[in-house]
mmCIF file of C-alpha atoms in Angstrom:
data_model
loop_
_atom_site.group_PDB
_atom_site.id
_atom_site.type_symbol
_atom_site.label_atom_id
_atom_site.label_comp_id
_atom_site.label_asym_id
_atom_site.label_seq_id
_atom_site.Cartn_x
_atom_site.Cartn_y
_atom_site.Cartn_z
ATOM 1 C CA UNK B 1 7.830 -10.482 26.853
ATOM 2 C CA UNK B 2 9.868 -7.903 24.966
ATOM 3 C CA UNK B 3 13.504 -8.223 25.400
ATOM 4 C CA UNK B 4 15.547 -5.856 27.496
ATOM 5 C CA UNK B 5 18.205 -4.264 26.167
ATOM 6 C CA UNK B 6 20.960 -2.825 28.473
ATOM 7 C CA UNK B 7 22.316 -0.237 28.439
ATOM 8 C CA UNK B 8 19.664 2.428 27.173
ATOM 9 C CA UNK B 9 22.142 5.108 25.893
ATOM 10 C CA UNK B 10 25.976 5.386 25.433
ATOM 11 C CA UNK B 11 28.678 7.770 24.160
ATOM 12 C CA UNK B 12 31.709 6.931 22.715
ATOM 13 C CA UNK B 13 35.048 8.784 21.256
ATOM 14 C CA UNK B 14 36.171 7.386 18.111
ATOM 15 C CA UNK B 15 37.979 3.951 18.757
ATOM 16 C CA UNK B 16 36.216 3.119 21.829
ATOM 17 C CA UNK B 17 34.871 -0.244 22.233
ATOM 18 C CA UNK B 18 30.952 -1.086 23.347
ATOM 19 C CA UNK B 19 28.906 -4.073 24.577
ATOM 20 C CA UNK B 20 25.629 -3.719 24.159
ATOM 21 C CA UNK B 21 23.368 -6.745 25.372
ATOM 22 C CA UNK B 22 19.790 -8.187 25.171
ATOM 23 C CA UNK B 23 18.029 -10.273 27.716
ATOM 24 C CA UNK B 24 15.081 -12.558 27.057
ATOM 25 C CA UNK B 25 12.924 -13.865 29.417
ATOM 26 C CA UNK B 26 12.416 -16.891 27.562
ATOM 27 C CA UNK B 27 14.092 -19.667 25.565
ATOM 28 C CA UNK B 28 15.290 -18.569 22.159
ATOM 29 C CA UNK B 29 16.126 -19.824 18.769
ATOM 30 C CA UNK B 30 17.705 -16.656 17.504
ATOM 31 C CA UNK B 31 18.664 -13.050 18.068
ATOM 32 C CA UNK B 32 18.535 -10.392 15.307
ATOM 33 C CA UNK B 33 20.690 -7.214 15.343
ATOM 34 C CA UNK B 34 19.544 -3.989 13.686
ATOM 35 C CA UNK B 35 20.773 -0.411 13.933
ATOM 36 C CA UNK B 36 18.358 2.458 12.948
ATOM 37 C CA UNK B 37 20.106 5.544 11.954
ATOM 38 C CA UNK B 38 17.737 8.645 13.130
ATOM 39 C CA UNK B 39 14.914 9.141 10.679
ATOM 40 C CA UNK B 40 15.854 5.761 8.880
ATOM 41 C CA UNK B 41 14.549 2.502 8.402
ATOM 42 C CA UNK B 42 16.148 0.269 11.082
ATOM 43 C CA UNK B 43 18.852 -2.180 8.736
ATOM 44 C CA UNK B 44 19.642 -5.607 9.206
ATOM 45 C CA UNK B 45 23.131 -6.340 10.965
ATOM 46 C CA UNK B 46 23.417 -9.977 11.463
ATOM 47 C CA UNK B 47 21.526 -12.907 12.608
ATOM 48 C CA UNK B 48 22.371 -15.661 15.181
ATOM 49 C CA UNK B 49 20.841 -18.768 15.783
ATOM 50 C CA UNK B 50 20.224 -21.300 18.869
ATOM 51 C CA UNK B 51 23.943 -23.060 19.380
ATOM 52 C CA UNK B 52 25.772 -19.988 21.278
ATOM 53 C CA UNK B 53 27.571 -18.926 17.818
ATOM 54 C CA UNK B 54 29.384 -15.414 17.440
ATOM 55 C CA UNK B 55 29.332 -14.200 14.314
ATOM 56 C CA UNK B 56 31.024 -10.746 13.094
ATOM 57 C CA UNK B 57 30.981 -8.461 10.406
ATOM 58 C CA UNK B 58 33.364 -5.292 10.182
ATOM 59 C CA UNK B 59 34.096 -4.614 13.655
ATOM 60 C CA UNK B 60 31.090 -5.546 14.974
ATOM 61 C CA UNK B 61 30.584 -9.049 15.998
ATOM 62 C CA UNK B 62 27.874 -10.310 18.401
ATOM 63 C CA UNK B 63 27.536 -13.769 20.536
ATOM 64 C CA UNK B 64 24.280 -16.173 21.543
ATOM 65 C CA UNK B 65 23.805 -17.818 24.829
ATOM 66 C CA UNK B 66 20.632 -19.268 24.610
ATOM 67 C CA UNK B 67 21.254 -20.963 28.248
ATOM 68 C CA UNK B 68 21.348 -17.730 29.552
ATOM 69 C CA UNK B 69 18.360 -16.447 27.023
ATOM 70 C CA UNK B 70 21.014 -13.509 26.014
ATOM 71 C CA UNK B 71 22.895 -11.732 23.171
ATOM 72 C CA UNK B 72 25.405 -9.308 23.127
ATOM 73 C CA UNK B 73 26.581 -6.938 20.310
ATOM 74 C CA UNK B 74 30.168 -6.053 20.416
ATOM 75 C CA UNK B 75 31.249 -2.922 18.627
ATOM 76 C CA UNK B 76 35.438 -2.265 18.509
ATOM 77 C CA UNK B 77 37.260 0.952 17.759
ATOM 78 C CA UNK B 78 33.510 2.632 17.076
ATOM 79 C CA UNK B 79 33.482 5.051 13.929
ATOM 80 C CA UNK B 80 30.968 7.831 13.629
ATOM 81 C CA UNK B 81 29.176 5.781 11.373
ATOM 82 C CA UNK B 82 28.621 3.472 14.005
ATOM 83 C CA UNK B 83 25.948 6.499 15.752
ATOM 84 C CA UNK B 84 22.214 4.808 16.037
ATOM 85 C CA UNK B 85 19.541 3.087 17.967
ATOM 86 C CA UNK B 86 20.417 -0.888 18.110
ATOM 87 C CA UNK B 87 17.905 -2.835 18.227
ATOM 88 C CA UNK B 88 17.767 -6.757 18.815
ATOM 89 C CA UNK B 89 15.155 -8.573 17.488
ATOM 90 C CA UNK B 90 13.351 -12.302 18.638
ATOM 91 C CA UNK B 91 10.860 -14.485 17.762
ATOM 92 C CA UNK B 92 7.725 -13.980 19.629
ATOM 93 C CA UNK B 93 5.547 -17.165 20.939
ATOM 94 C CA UNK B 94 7.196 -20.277 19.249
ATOM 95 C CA UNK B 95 4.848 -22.368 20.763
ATOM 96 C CA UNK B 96 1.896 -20.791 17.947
ATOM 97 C CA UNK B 97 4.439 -21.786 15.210
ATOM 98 C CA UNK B 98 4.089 -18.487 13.619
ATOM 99 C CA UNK B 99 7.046 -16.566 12.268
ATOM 100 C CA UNK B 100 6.165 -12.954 14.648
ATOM 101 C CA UNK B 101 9.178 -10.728 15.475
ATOM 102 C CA UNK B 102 9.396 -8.420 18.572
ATOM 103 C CA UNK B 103 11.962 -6.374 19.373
ATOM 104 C CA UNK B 104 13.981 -5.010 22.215
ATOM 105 C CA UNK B 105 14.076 -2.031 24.338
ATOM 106 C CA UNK B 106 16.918 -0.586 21.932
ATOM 107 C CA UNK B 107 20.272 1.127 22.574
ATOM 108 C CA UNK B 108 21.040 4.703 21.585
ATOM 109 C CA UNK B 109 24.867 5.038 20.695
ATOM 110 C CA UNK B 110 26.384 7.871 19.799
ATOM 111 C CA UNK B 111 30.307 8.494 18.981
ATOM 112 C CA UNK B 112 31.849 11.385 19.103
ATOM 113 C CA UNK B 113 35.153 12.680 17.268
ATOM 114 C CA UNK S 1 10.744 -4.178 -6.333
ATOM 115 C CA UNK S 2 14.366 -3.220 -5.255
ATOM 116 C CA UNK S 3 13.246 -2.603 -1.573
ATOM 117 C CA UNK S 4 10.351 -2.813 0.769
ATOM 118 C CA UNK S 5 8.239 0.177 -0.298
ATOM 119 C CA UNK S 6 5.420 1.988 1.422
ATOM 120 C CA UNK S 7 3.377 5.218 1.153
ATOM 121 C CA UNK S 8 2.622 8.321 1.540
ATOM 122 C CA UNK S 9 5.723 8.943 3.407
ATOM 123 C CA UNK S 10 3.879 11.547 5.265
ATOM 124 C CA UNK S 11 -0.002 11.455 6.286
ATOM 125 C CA UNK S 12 -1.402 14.522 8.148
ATOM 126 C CA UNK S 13 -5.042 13.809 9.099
ATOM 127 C CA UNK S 14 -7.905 15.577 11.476
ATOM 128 C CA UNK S 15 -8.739 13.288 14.464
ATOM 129 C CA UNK S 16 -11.546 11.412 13.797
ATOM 130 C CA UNK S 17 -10.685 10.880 9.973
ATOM 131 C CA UNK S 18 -9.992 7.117 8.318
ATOM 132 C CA UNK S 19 -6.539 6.422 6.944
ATOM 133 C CA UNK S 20 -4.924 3.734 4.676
ATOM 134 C CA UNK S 21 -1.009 3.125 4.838
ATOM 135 C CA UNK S 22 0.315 0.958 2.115
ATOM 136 C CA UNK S 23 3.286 -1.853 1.958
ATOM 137 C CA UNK S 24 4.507 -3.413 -0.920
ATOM 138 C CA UNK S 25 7.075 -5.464 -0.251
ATOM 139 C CA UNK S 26 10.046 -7.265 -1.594
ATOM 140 C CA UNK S 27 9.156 -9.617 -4.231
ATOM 141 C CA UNK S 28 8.666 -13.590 -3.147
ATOM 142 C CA UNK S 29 8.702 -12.531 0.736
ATOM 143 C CA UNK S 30 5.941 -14.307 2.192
ATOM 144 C CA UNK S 31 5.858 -13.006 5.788
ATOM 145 C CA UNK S 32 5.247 -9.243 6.124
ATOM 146 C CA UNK S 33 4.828 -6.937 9.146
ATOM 147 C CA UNK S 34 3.780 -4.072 10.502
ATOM 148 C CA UNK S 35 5.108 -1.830 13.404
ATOM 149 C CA UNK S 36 4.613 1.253 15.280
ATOM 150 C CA UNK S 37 7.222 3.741 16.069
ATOM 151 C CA UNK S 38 6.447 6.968 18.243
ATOM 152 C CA UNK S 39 9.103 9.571 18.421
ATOM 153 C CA UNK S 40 12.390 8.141 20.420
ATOM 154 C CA UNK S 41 10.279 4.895 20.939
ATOM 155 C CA UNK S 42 11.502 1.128 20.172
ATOM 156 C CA UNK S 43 9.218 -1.172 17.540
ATOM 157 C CA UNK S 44 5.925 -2.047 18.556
ATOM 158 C CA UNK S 45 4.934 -4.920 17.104
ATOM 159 C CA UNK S 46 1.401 -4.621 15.438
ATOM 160 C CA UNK S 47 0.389 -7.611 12.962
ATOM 161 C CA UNK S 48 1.919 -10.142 11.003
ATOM 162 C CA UNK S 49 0.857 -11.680 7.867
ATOM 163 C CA UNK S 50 1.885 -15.088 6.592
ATOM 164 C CA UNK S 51 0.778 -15.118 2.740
ATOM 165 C CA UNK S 52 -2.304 -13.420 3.390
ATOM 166 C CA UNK S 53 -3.623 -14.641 6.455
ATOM 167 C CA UNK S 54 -2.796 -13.109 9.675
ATOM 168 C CA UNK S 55 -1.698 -15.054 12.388
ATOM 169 C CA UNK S 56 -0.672 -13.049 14.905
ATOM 170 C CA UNK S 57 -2.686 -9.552 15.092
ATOM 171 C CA UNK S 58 -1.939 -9.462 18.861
ATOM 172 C CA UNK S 59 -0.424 -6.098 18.638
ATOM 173 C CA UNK S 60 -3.403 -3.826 17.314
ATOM 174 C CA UNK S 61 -4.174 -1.160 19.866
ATOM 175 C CA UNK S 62 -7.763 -1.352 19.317
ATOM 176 C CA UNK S 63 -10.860 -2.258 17.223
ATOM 177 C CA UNK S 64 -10.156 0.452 15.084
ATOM 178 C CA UNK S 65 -7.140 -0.510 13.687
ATOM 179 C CA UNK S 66 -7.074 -3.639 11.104
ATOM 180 C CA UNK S 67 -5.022 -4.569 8.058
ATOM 181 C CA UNK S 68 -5.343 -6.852 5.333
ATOM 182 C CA UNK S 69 -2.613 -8.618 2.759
ATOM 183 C CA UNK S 70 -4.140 -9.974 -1.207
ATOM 184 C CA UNK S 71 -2.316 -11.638 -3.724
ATOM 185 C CA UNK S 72 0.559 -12.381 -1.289
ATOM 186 C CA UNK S 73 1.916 -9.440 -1.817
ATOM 187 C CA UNK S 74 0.337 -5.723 -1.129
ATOM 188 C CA UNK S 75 -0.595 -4.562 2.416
ATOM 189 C CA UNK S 76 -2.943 -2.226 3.411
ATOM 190 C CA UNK S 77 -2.929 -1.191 7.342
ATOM 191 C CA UNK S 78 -6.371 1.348 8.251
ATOM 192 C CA UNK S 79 -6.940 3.480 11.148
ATOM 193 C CA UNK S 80 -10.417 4.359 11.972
ATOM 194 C CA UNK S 81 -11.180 7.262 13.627
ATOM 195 C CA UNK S 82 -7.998 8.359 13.983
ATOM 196 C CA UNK S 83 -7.098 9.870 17.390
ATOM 197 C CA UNK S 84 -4.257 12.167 18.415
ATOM 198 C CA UNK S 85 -2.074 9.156 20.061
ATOM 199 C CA UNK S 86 -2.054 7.273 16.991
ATOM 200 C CA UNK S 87 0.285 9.567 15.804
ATOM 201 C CA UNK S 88 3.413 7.761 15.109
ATOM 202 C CA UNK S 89 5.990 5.974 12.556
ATOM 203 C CA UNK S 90 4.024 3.301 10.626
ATOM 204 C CA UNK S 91 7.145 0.409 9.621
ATOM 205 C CA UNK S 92 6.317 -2.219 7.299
ATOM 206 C CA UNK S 93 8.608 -5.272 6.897
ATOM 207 C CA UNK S 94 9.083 -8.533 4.807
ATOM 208 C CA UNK S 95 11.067 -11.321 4.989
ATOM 209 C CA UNK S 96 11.752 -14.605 2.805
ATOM 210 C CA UNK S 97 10.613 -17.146 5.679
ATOM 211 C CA UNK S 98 12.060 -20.683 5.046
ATOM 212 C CA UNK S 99 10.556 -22.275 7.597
ATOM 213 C CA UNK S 100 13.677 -21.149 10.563
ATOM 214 C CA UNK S 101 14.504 -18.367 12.762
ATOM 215 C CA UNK S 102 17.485 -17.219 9.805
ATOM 216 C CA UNK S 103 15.283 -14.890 7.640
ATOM 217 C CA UNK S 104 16.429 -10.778 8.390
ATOM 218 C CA UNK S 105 13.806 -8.051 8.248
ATOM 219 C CA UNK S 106 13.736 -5.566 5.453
ATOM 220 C CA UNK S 107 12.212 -2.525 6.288
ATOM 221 C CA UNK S 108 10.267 0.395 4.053
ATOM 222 C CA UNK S 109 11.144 3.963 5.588
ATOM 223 C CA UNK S 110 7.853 4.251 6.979
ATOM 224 C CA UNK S 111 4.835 6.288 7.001
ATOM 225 C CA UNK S 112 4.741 9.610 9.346
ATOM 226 C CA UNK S 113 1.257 9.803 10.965
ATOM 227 C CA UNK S 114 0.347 13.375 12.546
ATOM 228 C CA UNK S 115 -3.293 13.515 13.857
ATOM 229 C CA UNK S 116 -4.360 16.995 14.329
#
């Protein structure tokens, strides 16, 4: 049930671009986005919700297809500060109508100078 | 409070020992949960409370693990018996649920569990 998250590690130079994406094997309402900084609290990125929206923030933007049950995190000329674990975050079984949150396999990106 | 904040921050313990990690979270955030993090591991989900009841405890590894939320507000998540693979990251997290999928996750830093 937990999302997979593709791919499991990158490294970047300095103005390289990324995709990271997450893969659900069931219908979704929403994807969360969070990047944990090592030894940190993961920290909320954005949120998207069920009607294939891209939203973006900085340089990093992200898209919903919730036909294909998948979300992908873009991340354009990368800065250092950009270095973390992503981590994309669903809703577990909608079908108790509770409010649970499970998480994907996470990405570890690192960029380089 | 400002943030989500839980403690100790660091929790060395002899197998076999009890141990109580606490949460308080942000104030007015009704749904709060807790996750496990082992070193260069993803989120393992754990429980969830809504107010104070739990509707989703799904994730606990065993019998010996339980947690419990009063007032709304405070969590408290115990180990029994601790054993060495319980070691780990304990995360708590709240959010202000609305009744949709569009409420973020604030996170405490954590409690570091080391079982000797």
């Amino acid at each position: 049930q937990q999302p997979v998250q593709s791919p499991q590690a990158v490294i970047l130079r300095e103005g390289e671009d990324a995709v990271i994406n997450c893969s659900s094997s069931k219908a979704l309402y929403s994807v969360h986005w969070y990047r944990q900084k090592h030894g940190e609290a993961p920290v909320f990125l954005m949120i998207l919700l069920k009607g294939g929206e891209q939203k973006g923030h900085d340089k990093i933007s992200a898209s919903f297809n919730e036909k294909k049950q998948q979300s992908s995190l873009y991340l354009t000329a990368s800065q250092l500060s950009y270095s973390g674990t992503y981590f994309c975050g669903t809703e577990g079984d909608t079908t108790s109508g509770t409010y649970k949150y499970i998480f994907g396999t996470g990405t570890r990106l690192k960029v380089l100078a | 409070g400002a943030g989500v904040s839980q403690s100790p921050s660091n929790k060395v313990t002899e197998k076999g020992k009890d141990v109580e990690l606490r949460c308080d979270p942000i104030s007015g955030h009704t749904a709060l949960y807790w996750y496990r993090q082992s070193l260069g591991q993803g989120l393992e989900f754990l429980i969830y409370f809504q107010g104070n009841s739990a509707p989703d405890k799904s994730g606990l590894p065993s019998d010996r693990f339980s947690a419990e939320r009063t007032g709304g507000s405070v969590s408290t998540l115990t180990i029994q018996r601790t054993q060495q693979e319980d070691s780990a990251v304990y995360l708590c997290a709240s959010s202000l649920v609305t009744g949709g999928w569009d409420s973020p996750l604030h996170f405490g830093n954590g409690t570091r569990l080391t079982v000797t």
